[in-house]
Short mmCIF file of C-alpha atoms in Angstrom, two decimals:
data_model
loop_
_atom_site.label_atom_id
_atom_site.label_comp_id
_atom_site.label_asym_id
_atom_site.label_seq_id
_atom_site.Cartn_x
_atom_site.Cartn_y
_atom_site.Cartn_z
CA ALA A 1 136.34 -89.08 107.07
CA ILE A 2 139.38 -89.07 104.79
CA ALA A 3 141.73 -88.93 107.78
CA ALA A 4 139.96 -91.85 109.45
CA TYR A 5 140.20 -93.94 106.29
CA ARG A 6 143.90 -93.08 105.95
CA ASP A 7 144.47 -94.19 109.56
CA ALA A 8 142.67 -97.47 108.85
CA GLU A 9 144.76 -97.98 105.72
CA GLU A 10 147.93 -97.48 107.74
CA GLU A 11 146.77 -99.99 110.36
CA LEU A 12 145.97 -102.61 107.72
CA ASN A 13 149.46 -102.28 106.31
CA PHE A 14 150.90 -103.34 109.67
CA VAL A 15 148.97 -106.63 109.90
CA ALA A 16 151.16 -109.71 109.54
CA PRO A 17 150.49 -111.30 106.15
CA THR A 18 149.19 -114.82 106.70
CA VAL A 19 147.07 -116.49 104.07
CA SER A 20 143.74 -116.02 105.85
CA ILE A 21 144.50 -112.57 107.21
CA GLY A 22 145.97 -111.54 103.86
CA ALA A 23 142.71 -112.25 102.05
CA GLU A 24 140.71 -110.40 104.71
CA CYS A 25 143.09 -107.45 104.60
CA ARG A 26 142.85 -107.35 100.82
CA GLU A 27 139.07 -107.17 101.00
CA LEU A 28 139.21 -104.47 103.67
CA LEU A 29 141.76 -102.44 101.71
CA LEU A 30 139.65 -102.61 98.56
CA ALA A 31 136.56 -101.42 100.45
CA LEU A 32 138.60 -98.73 102.18
CA TRP A 33 140.03 -97.44 98.89
CA LEU A 34 136.57 -97.33 97.34
CA ASN A 35 135.28 -95.32 100.31
CA LEU A 36 138.30 -93.02 100.13
CA ALA A 37 137.67 -92.55 96.41
CA LEU A 38 134.10 -91.48 97.16
CA CYS A 39 135.30 -89.02 99.82
CA ALA A 40 137.92 -87.64 97.43
CA LEU A 41 135.30 -87.29 94.70
CA HIS A 42 133.02 -85.30 97.02
CA ALA A 43 136.00 -83.15 98.02
CA GLN A 44 136.68 -82.48 94.31
CA ARG A 45 140.06 -84.21 94.55
CA TYR A 46 139.73 -85.86 91.18
CA ALA A 47 143.33 -87.02 90.66
CA GLU A 48 143.19 -88.77 94.04
CA THR A 49 139.85 -90.35 93.14
CA ILE A 50 141.31 -91.71 89.91
CA SER A 51 144.41 -93.05 91.66
CA LEU A 52 142.39 -94.83 94.34
CA CYS A 53 140.06 -96.38 91.75
CA ASP A 54 143.09 -97.50 89.75
CA ARG A 55 144.33 -99.37 92.84
CA VAL A 56 140.99 -101.12 93.25
CA LEU A 57 140.74 -102.04 89.58
CA GLU A 58 144.30 -103.41 89.49
CA ARG A 59 143.54 -105.69 92.43
CA THR A 60 140.05 -106.83 91.42
CA PRO A 61 140.41 -109.47 88.72
CA GLU A 62 136.77 -110.53 88.92
CA ARG A 63 134.22 -108.29 87.24
CA ASN A 64 131.88 -107.71 90.18
CA ALA A 65 129.97 -104.90 91.90
CA ARG A 66 133.18 -103.53 93.43
CA TYR A 67 134.75 -103.34 89.97
CA VAL A 68 131.71 -101.47 88.65
CA LYS A 69 131.80 -99.00 91.58
CA ALA A 70 135.47 -98.26 90.91
CA LEU A 71 134.76 -97.69 87.21
CA PHE A 72 131.79 -95.46 88.04
CA ARG A 73 133.75 -93.33 90.52
CA ARG A 74 136.72 -93.03 88.20
CA ALA A 75 134.41 -92.08 85.31
CA SER A 76 132.79 -89.42 87.52
CA ALA A 77 136.20 -87.92 88.32
CA LEU A 78 137.23 -88.07 84.67
CA LEU A 79 134.02 -86.31 83.67
CA HIS A 80 134.78 -83.48 86.09
CA ARG A 81 138.24 -83.21 84.54
CA LYS A 82 136.61 -83.07 81.10
CA GLU A 83 138.34 -86.29 80.04
CA TYR A 84 135.27 -87.46 78.21
CA ASP A 85 136.80 -90.27 76.14
CA ASP A 86 138.33 -91.94 79.20
CA ALA A 87 135.11 -91.48 81.18
CA ASP A 88 133.12 -93.04 78.35
CA ARG A 89 135.54 -95.98 78.16
CA ASP A 90 135.04 -96.69 81.88
CA LEU A 91 131.28 -96.40 81.57
CA GLN A 92 131.19 -98.77 78.59
CA ALA A 93 133.20 -101.33 80.57
CA ALA A 94 130.88 -100.98 83.56
CA LEU A 95 127.76 -101.23 81.40
CA GLU A 96 129.02 -104.50 79.94
CA ILE A 97 128.79 -105.89 83.48
CA GLU A 98 125.63 -104.08 84.61
CA PRO A 99 123.78 -102.94 81.47
CA ARG A 100 120.69 -101.73 83.36
CA ASN A 101 122.46 -99.78 86.09
CA SER A 102 120.58 -96.47 86.19
CA GLU A 103 123.47 -94.50 87.69
CA LEU A 104 125.82 -95.66 84.95
CA LEU A 105 123.26 -94.78 82.29
CA ARG A 106 122.68 -91.34 83.85
CA LEU A 107 126.40 -90.61 83.89
CA GLN A 108 126.78 -91.88 80.34
CA ARG A 109 124.18 -89.34 79.19
CA ALA A 110 126.25 -86.59 80.82
CA VAL A 111 129.39 -87.76 79.02
CA THR A 112 127.86 -88.02 75.54
#
């Protein structure tokens, strides 16, 4: 799956940047990076997971479900790396947006 997502990422980078296509490509890239982050997390490639989530967070100014997913996946990777303070920071930010999200609350219990 990782290879397929990488191929798709490469293809998206070759699309001519017009205004309408640019917005569509941005949305596709953000979804692709989130999916790649999940694959990397399952493959225990935590540094890659963090890097991919960083890309998503840098390019998602609105605090929406995508933003929360990126924070959750990055926090999961940070937890595996025993970077508890950083994981907790991400979870706190995500819980400000979705305070009743059961997955966030479950992960928060593992961090604290």
